[in-house]
C-alpha atoms as a PDB file:
ATOM      1  CA  UNK A   1     150.454  76.729 111.588  1.00  0.00           C
ATOM      2  CA  UNK A   2     149.807  76.535 107.882  1.00  0.00           C
ATOM      3  CA  UNK A   3     152.772  77.811 105.884  1.00  0.00           C
ATOM      4  CA  UNK A   4     153.299  77.679 102.127  1.00  0.00           C
ATOM      5  CA  UNK A   5     156.402  78.455 100.069  1.00  0.00           C
ATOM      6  CA  UNK A   6     156.597  78.537  96.276  1.00  0.00           C
ATOM      7  CA  UNK A   7     159.873  77.894  94.474  1.00  0.00           C
ATOM      8  CA  UNK A   8     160.060  78.947  90.833  1.00  0.00           C
ATOM      9  CA  UNK A   9     163.039  78.376  88.534  1.00  0.00           C
ATOM     10  CA  UNK A  10     163.717  79.554  84.976  1.00  0.00           C
ATOM     11  CA  UNK A  11     161.883  77.623  82.262  1.00  0.00           C
ATOM     12  CA  UNK A  12     163.792  74.458  81.380  1.00  0.00           C
ATOM     13  CA  UNK A  13     165.235  73.987  84.856  1.00  0.00           C
ATOM     14  CA  UNK A  14     164.005  71.675  87.604  1.00  0.00           C
ATOM     15  CA  UNK A  15     164.064  72.030  91.373  1.00  0.00           C
ATOM     16  CA  UNK A  16     165.810  69.647  93.746  1.00  0.00           C
ATOM     17  CA  UNK A  17     164.779  69.967  97.416  1.00  0.00           C
ATOM     18  CA  UNK A  18     166.326  68.167 100.373  1.00  0.00           C
ATOM     19  CA  UNK A  19     166.154  68.313 104.164  1.00  0.00           C
ATOM     20  CA  UNK A  20     169.203  69.206 106.220  1.00  0.00           C
ATOM     21  CA  UNK A  21     167.210  68.803 109.454  1.00  0.00           C
ATOM     22  CA  UNK A  22     163.785  67.401 110.346  1.00  0.00           C
ATOM     23  CA  UNK A  23     162.118  66.867 113.716  1.00  0.00           C
ATOM     24  CA  UNK A  24     158.320  67.021 113.486  1.00  0.00           C
ATOM     25  CA  UNK A  25     155.752  66.188 116.160  1.00  0.00           C
ATOM     26  CA  UNK A  26     154.014  62.817 115.878  1.00  0.00           C
ATOM     27  CA  UNK A  27     151.916  60.999 118.476  1.00  0.00           C
ATOM     28  CA  UNK A  28     151.954  57.194 118.320  1.00  0.00           C
ATOM     29  CA  UNK A  29     148.984  57.131 120.706  1.00  0.00           C
ATOM     30  CA  UNK A  30     146.989  59.431 118.447  1.00  0.00           C
ATOM     31  CA  UNK A  31     148.127  59.023 114.794  1.00  0.00           C
ATOM     32  CA  UNK A  32     145.858  61.848 113.663  1.00  0.00           C
ATOM     33  CA  UNK A  33     147.897  64.220 115.807  1.00  0.00           C
ATOM     34  CA  UNK A  34     150.834  64.981 113.562  1.00  0.00           C
ATOM     35  CA  UNK A  35     152.699  67.742 111.817  1.00  0.00           C
ATOM     36  CA  UNK A  36     153.889  67.261 108.258  1.00  0.00           C
ATOM     37  CA  UNK A  37     155.631  68.774 105.250  1.00  0.00           C
ATOM     38  CA  UNK A  38     154.055  68.177 101.845  1.00  0.00           C
ATOM     39  CA  UNK A  39     155.453  69.010  98.407  1.00  0.00           C
ATOM     40  CA  UNK A  40     153.437  69.702  95.264  1.00  0.00           C
ATOM     41  CA  UNK A  41     154.196  70.033  91.571  1.00  0.00           C
ATOM     42  CA  UNK A  42     153.539  73.539  90.286  1.00  0.00           C
ATOM     43  CA  UNK A  43     152.237  76.506  92.263  1.00  0.00           C
ATOM     44  CA  UNK A  44     149.035  75.093  93.762  1.00  0.00           C
ATOM     45  CA  UNK A  45     148.174  72.784  96.666  1.00  0.00           C
ATOM     46  CA  UNK A  46     144.516  72.414  95.683  1.00  0.00           C
ATOM     47  CA  UNK A  47     144.892  69.311  93.503  1.00  0.00           C
ATOM     48  CA  UNK A  48     145.739  66.036  95.230  1.00  0.00           C
ATOM     49  CA  UNK A  49     147.145  64.624  92.002  1.00  0.00           C
ATOM     50  CA  UNK A  50     149.937  67.197  92.127  1.00  0.00           C
ATOM     51  CA  UNK A  51     151.185  65.992  95.537  1.00  0.00           C
ATOM     52  CA  UNK A  52     154.713  64.577  95.249  1.00  0.00           C
ATOM     53  CA  UNK A  53     155.746  63.580  98.770  1.00  0.00           C
ATOM     54  CA  UNK A  54     154.517  63.950 102.350  1.00  0.00           C
ATOM     55  CA  UNK A  55     156.944  63.767 105.281  1.00  0.00           C
ATOM     56  CA  UNK A  56     155.895  63.234 108.904  1.00  0.00           C
ATOM     57  CA  UNK A  57     157.724  62.687 112.166  1.00  0.00           C
ATOM     58  CA  UNK A  58     157.162  58.940 112.345  1.00  0.00           C
ATOM     59  CA  UNK A  59     159.513  58.020 109.504  1.00  0.00           C
ATOM     60  CA  UNK A  60     162.133  60.745 109.645  1.00  0.00           C
ATOM     61  CA  UNK A  61     164.316  62.273 112.326  1.00  0.00           C
ATOM     62  CA  UNK A  62     167.590  64.214 112.604  1.00  0.00           C
ATOM     63  CA  UNK A  63     169.618  61.004 112.166  1.00  0.00           C
ATOM     64  CA  UNK A  64     167.512  59.761 109.248  1.00  0.00           C
ATOM     65  CA  UNK A  65     167.018  62.308 106.507  1.00  0.00           C
ATOM     66  CA  UNK A  66     164.319  61.951 103.804  1.00  0.00           C
ATOM     67  CA  UNK A  67     165.411  61.467 100.175  1.00  0.00           C
ATOM     68  CA  UNK A  68     165.851  64.341  97.753  1.00  0.00           C
ATOM     69  CA  UNK A  69     162.693  65.424  95.925  1.00  0.00           C
ATOM     70  CA  UNK A  70     163.004  66.568  92.304  1.00  0.00           C
ATOM     71  CA  UNK A  71     160.236  68.432  90.479  1.00  0.00           C
ATOM     72  CA  UNK A  72     159.230  67.587  86.915  1.00  0.00           C
ATOM     73  CA  UNK A  73     158.679  71.258  86.027  1.00  0.00           C
ATOM     74  CA  UNK A  74     160.177  74.622  86.938  1.00  0.00           C
ATOM     75  CA  UNK A  75     157.831  75.191  89.909  1.00  0.00           C
ATOM     76  CA  UNK A  76     157.393  73.435  93.247  1.00  0.00           C
ATOM     77  CA  UNK A  77     155.291  74.287  96.312  1.00  0.00           C
ATOM     78  CA  UNK A  78     156.160  73.326  99.904  1.00  0.00           C
ATOM     79  CA  UNK A  79     153.478  73.308 102.608  1.00  0.00           C
ATOM     80  CA  UNK A  80     153.985  72.856 106.364  1.00  0.00           C
ATOM     81  CA  UNK A  81     151.005  71.917 108.548  1.00  0.00           C
ATOM     82  CA  UNK A  82     151.113  71.901 112.357  1.00  0.00           C
ATOM     83  CA  UNK A  83     148.024  70.736 114.258  1.00  0.00           C
ATOM     84  CA  UNK A  84     148.824  72.947 117.257  1.00  0.00           C
ATOM     85  CA  UNK A  85     148.512  70.135 119.809  1.00  0.00           C
ATOM     86  CA  UNK A  86     152.248  69.897 120.461  1.00  0.00           C
ATOM     87  CA  UNK A  87     155.419  71.444 119.122  1.00  0.00           C
ATOM     88  CA  UNK A  88     158.849  70.252 118.093  1.00  0.00           C
ATOM     89  CA  UNK A  89     162.025  71.691 116.595  1.00  0.00           C
ATOM     90  CA  UNK A  90     160.790  71.780 112.995  1.00  0.00           C
ATOM     91  CA  UNK A  91     162.810  71.373 109.814  1.00  0.00           C
ATOM     92  CA  UNK A  92     165.249  73.042 107.476  1.00  0.00           C
ATOM     93  CA  UNK A  93     165.217  72.712 103.691  1.00  0.00           C
ATOM     94  CA  UNK A  94     167.677  73.520 100.958  1.00  0.00           C
ATOM     95  CA  UNK A  95     166.912  73.684  97.275  1.00  0.00           C
ATOM     96  CA  UNK A  96     168.705  74.064  93.980  1.00  0.00           C
ATOM     97  CA  UNK A  97     167.335  74.947  90.562  1.00  0.00           C
ATOM     98  CA  UNK A  98     169.242  73.577  87.587  1.00  0.00           C
ATOM     99  CA  UNK A  99     169.055  71.506  84.438  1.00  0.00           C
ATOM    100  CA  UNK A 100     169.204  67.937  85.729  1.00  0.00           C
ATOM    101  CA  UNK A 101     170.233  65.272  83.201  1.00  0.00           C
ATOM    102  CA  UNK A 102     168.676  61.836  83.222  1.00  0.00           C
ATOM    103  CA  UNK A 103     169.681  58.391  82.018  1.00  0.00           C
ATOM    104  CA  UNK A 104     167.476  55.585  80.737  1.00  0.00           C
ATOM    105  CA  UNK A 105     169.986  52.744  81.032  1.00  0.00           C
ATOM    106  CA  UNK A 106     169.468  50.215  83.823  1.00  0.00           C
ATOM    107  CA  UNK A 107     172.271  49.935  86.369  1.00  0.00           C
ATOM    108  CA  UNK A 108     174.578  46.932  86.239  1.00  0.00           C
ATOM    109  CA  UNK A 109     175.759  44.556  88.972  1.00  0.00           C
ATOM    110  CA  UNK A 110     179.059  45.653  90.533  1.00  0.00           C
ATOM    111  CA  UNK A 111     180.771  42.902  92.531  1.00  0.00           C
ATOM    112  CA  UNK A 112     182.790  43.987  95.556  1.00  0.00           C
ATOM    113  CA  UNK A 113     184.909  40.855  95.984  1.00  0.00           C
ATOM    114  CA  UNK A 114     186.616  38.202  93.853  1.00  0.00           C
ATOM    115  CA  UNK A 115     184.236  35.458  95.013  1.00  0.00           C
ATOM    116  CA  UNK A 116     181.185  37.354  93.695  1.00  0.00           C
ATOM    117  CA  UNK A 117     179.430  37.010  97.061  1.00  0.00           C
ATOM    118  CA  UNK A 118     178.740  40.712  97.626  1.00  0.00           C
ATOM    119  CA  UNK A 119     178.004  43.708  95.484  1.00  0.00           C
ATOM    120  CA  UNK A 120     175.818  46.693  94.671  1.00  0.00           C
ATOM    121  CA  UNK A 121     173.376  47.553  91.905  1.00  0.00           C
ATOM    122  CA  UNK A 122     172.425  51.181  91.164  1.00  0.00           C
ATOM    123  CA  UNK A 123     168.967  51.765  89.750  1.00  0.00           C
ATOM    124  CA  UNK A 124     170.370  53.400  86.622  1.00  0.00           C
ATOM    125  CA  UNK A 125     173.592  54.452  84.948  1.00  0.00           C
ATOM    126  CA  UNK A 126     174.838  57.846  86.129  1.00  0.00           C
ATOM    127  CA  UNK A 127     173.173  57.661  89.546  1.00  0.00           C
ATOM    128  CA  UNK A 128     176.457  58.256  91.381  1.00  0.00           C
ATOM    129  CA  UNK A 129     176.967  61.391  89.291  1.00  0.00           C
ATOM    130  CA  UNK A 130     173.622  62.889  90.237  1.00  0.00           C
ATOM    131  CA  UNK A 131     171.625  61.890  87.156  1.00  0.00           C
ATOM    132  CA  UNK A 132     167.950  60.986  87.452  1.00  0.00           C
ATOM    133  CA  UNK A 133     166.501  57.830  85.992  1.00  0.00           C
ATOM    134  CA  UNK A 134     164.314  58.317  82.933  1.00  0.00           C
ATOM    135  CA  UNK A 135     160.626  57.694  82.411  1.00  0.00           C
ATOM    136  CA  UNK A 136     159.376  54.495  80.736  1.00  0.00           C
ATOM    137  CA  UNK A 137     162.143  52.284  82.112  1.00  0.00           C
ATOM    138  CA  UNK A 138     161.821  48.546  82.766  1.00  0.00           C
ATOM    139  CA  UNK A 139     164.720  46.816  84.529  1.00  0.00           C
ATOM    140  CA  UNK A 140     165.319  43.348  85.943  1.00  0.00           C
ATOM    141  CA  UNK A 141     168.360  42.018  87.797  1.00  0.00           C
ATOM    142  CA  UNK A 142     169.011  38.401  88.783  1.00  0.00           C
ATOM    143  CA  UNK A 143     171.259  38.080  91.816  1.00  0.00           C
ATOM    144  CA  UNK A 144     173.998  35.419  91.769  1.00  0.00           C
ATOM    145  CA  UNK A 145     173.317  32.068  93.415  1.00  0.00           C
ATOM    146  CA  UNK A 146     175.825  29.875  95.233  1.00  0.00           C
ATOM    147  CA  UNK A 147     174.576  26.518  96.594  1.00  0.00           C
ATOM    148  CA  UNK A 148     174.185  26.497 100.367  1.00  0.00           C
ATOM    149  CA  UNK A 149     174.581  30.250 100.846  1.00  0.00           C
ATOM    150  CA  UNK A 150     171.903  32.592 102.180  1.00  0.00           C
ATOM    151  CA  UNK A 151     171.110  35.785 100.257  1.00  0.00           C
ATOM    152  CA  UNK A 152     170.771  39.096 102.102  1.00  0.00           C
ATOM    153  CA  UNK A 153     169.321  42.062 100.169  1.00  0.00           C
ATOM    154  CA  UNK A 154     169.200  45.665 101.398  1.00  0.00           C
ATOM    155  CA  UNK A 155     167.876  48.701  99.529  1.00  0.00           C
ATOM    156  CA  UNK A 156     169.038  52.122 100.669  1.00  0.00           C
ATOM    157  CA  UNK A 157     168.435  55.735  99.650  1.00  0.00           C
ATOM    158  CA  UNK A 158     165.182  54.841  97.917  1.00  0.00           C
ATOM    159  CA  UNK A 159     163.661  57.770  96.048  1.00  0.00           C
ATOM    160  CA  UNK A 160     161.006  56.751  93.539  1.00  0.00           C
ATOM    161  CA  UNK A 161     158.769  59.224  91.773  1.00  0.00           C
ATOM    162  CA  UNK A 162     155.041  58.901  92.380  1.00  0.00           C
ATOM    163  CA  UNK A 163     153.713  56.216  90.031  1.00  0.00           C
ATOM    164  CA  UNK A 164     157.001  54.317  89.786  1.00  0.00           C
ATOM    165  CA  UNK A 165     157.488  50.945  91.453  1.00  0.00           C
ATOM    166  CA  UNK A 166     159.991  48.295  92.375  1.00  0.00           C
ATOM    167  CA  UNK A 167     159.521  44.737  93.553  1.00  0.00           C
ATOM    168  CA  UNK A 168     161.568  41.777  94.696  1.00  0.00           C
ATOM    169  CA  UNK A 169     160.685  38.182  93.834  1.00  0.00           C
ATOM    170  CA  UNK A 170     162.342  35.150  95.375  1.00  0.00           C
ATOM    171  CA  UNK A 171     161.440  31.595  94.443  1.00  0.00           C
ATOM    172  CA  UNK A 172     162.734  28.157  95.362  1.00  0.00           C
ATOM    173  CA  UNK A 173     164.808  26.831  92.472  1.00  0.00           C
ATOM    174  CA  UNK A 174     162.582  23.884  91.512  1.00  0.00           C
ATOM    175  CA  UNK A 175     160.376  21.064  92.719  1.00  0.00           C
ATOM    176  CA  UNK A 176     156.769  20.643  93.866  1.00  0.00           C
ATOM    177  CA  UNK A 177     157.400  22.713  96.995  1.00  0.00           C
ATOM    178  CA  UNK A 178     158.363  25.772  94.967  1.00  0.00           C
ATOM    179  CA  UNK A 179     157.374  28.982  96.770  1.00  0.00           C
ATOM    180  CA  UNK A 180     157.487  32.545  95.527  1.00  0.00           C
ATOM    181  CA  UNK A 181     157.866  35.619  97.753  1.00  0.00           C
ATOM    182  CA  UNK A 182     156.887  39.042  96.451  1.00  0.00           C
ATOM    183  CA  UNK A 183     157.896  42.302  98.147  1.00  0.00           C
ATOM    184  CA  UNK A 184     156.542  45.474  96.542  1.00  0.00           C
ATOM    185  CA  UNK A 185     157.962  48.951  97.067  1.00  0.00           C
ATOM    186  CA  UNK A 186     156.329  52.244  96.191  1.00  0.00           C
ATOM    187  CA  UNK A 187     157.349  55.881  96.208  1.00  0.00           C
ATOM    188  CA  UNK A 188     156.849  56.184  99.984  1.00  0.00           C
ATOM    189  CA  UNK A 189     159.163  53.302 100.954  1.00  0.00           C
ATOM    190  CA  UNK A 190     162.089  54.311 103.166  1.00  0.00           C
ATOM    191  CA  UNK A 191     164.335  51.244 102.991  1.00  0.00           C
ATOM    192  CA  UNK A 192     164.038  47.459 103.144  1.00  0.00           C
ATOM    193  CA  UNK A 193     166.097  44.471 104.188  1.00  0.00           C
ATOM    194  CA  UNK A 194     165.301  40.852 103.302  1.00  0.00           C
ATOM    195  CA  UNK A 195     167.179  37.656 104.172  1.00  0.00           C
ATOM    196  CA  UNK A 196     166.331  34.763 101.847  1.00  0.00           C
ATOM    197  CA  UNK A 197     166.972  31.064 102.301  1.00  0.00           C
ATOM    198  CA  UNK A 198     169.592  29.124 100.273  1.00  0.00           C
ATOM    199  CA  UNK A 199     168.864  27.860  96.756  1.00  0.00           C
ATOM    200  CA  UNK A 200     166.545  30.757  96.018  1.00  0.00           C
ATOM    201  CA  UNK A 201     166.245  32.548  92.680  1.00  0.00           C
ATOM    202  CA  UNK A 202     166.229  36.254  93.618  1.00  0.00           C
ATOM    203  CA  UNK A 203     165.246  38.894  91.089  1.00  0.00           C
ATOM    204  CA  UNK A 204     164.828  42.650  91.453  1.00  0.00           C
ATOM    205  CA  UNK A 205     162.397  44.497  89.182  1.00  0.00           C
ATOM    206  CA  UNK A 206     161.996  48.237  88.537  1.00  0.00           C
ATOM    207  CA  UNK A 207     159.525  50.132  86.373  1.00  0.00           C
ATOM    208  CA  UNK A 208     159.045  53.869  85.854  1.00  0.00           C
ATOM    209  CA  UNK A 209     155.965  55.460  84.323  1.00  0.00           C
ATOM    210  CA  UNK A 210     155.741  58.060  81.568  1.00  0.00           C
ATOM    211  CA  UNK A 211     155.569  61.125  83.818  1.00  0.00           C
ATOM    212  CA  UNK A 212     158.307  61.852  86.321  1.00  0.00           C
ATOM    213  CA  UNK A 213     161.788  60.756  87.301  1.00  0.00           C
ATOM    214  CA  UNK A 214     163.793  60.666  90.530  1.00  0.00           C
ATOM    215  CA  UNK A 215     167.187  59.748  91.976  1.00  0.00           C
ATOM    216  CA  UNK A 216     166.431  56.019  92.262  1.00  0.00           C
ATOM    217  CA  UNK A 217     167.982  53.588  94.731  1.00  0.00           C
ATOM    218  CA  UNK A 218     170.996  51.432  95.501  1.00  0.00           C
ATOM    219  CA  UNK A 219     170.756  47.669  96.065  1.00  0.00           C
ATOM    220  CA  UNK A 220     173.279  45.990  98.380  1.00  0.00           C
ATOM    221  CA  UNK A 221     173.503  42.203  98.388  1.00  0.00           C
ATOM    222  CA  UNK A 222     175.672  39.533  99.954  1.00  0.00           C
ATOM    223  CA  UNK A 223     175.730  35.751 100.004  1.00  0.00           C
ATOM    224  CA  UNK A 224     176.935  34.068 103.172  1.00  0.00           C
ATOM    225  CA  UNK A 225     176.784  30.906 105.250  1.00  0.00           C
ATOM    226  CA  UNK A 226     173.692  31.472 107.364  1.00  0.00           C
ATOM    227  CA  UNK A 227     174.498  28.899 110.000  1.00  0.00           C
END
């Protein structure tokens, strides 16, 4: 199967597309045998640079839905490719065309307890209200440190536009044995979880380019006695 759908909204509006069900064939024994859904900016699938996201069966399933995709213009094309080797139940999409506001202010740390040992950080202000993050953003957050406590960091609902990036750095506080860990995320990352040793300086970094925006991410962190 090779199916294509074009979604066109009035000028000035953008298109948000999300899955309500996805179950696509994927063979772990033969990775080239796979079905997938790909989304493109505009009304053409002929230019690779216009590809926004590609979803296959290996990363997504009925209990794990892909993130929302938001176009940068008033047109978006969806293509479904099935290799014909095997079948599965398919997918179901919903979409909405509207004027979607965006916000260029970095999110702030929100502590969830009086001891400041757990909290969340949204990628940008207004994320909970459905706003997109803006282009040309640069954000950095330093997580709190408490001597002797281990830091656990989880990122959920990651939806970065193509060309945008996020990375985590963690370094020993001081001394000749100082080590730095670097974990990079791109627009295809699903979620991550990292547990970092005590006395570590943990920083989260986010940068968006000058082209497109998306719904961002939510950072969860907690500090605890790892023994």
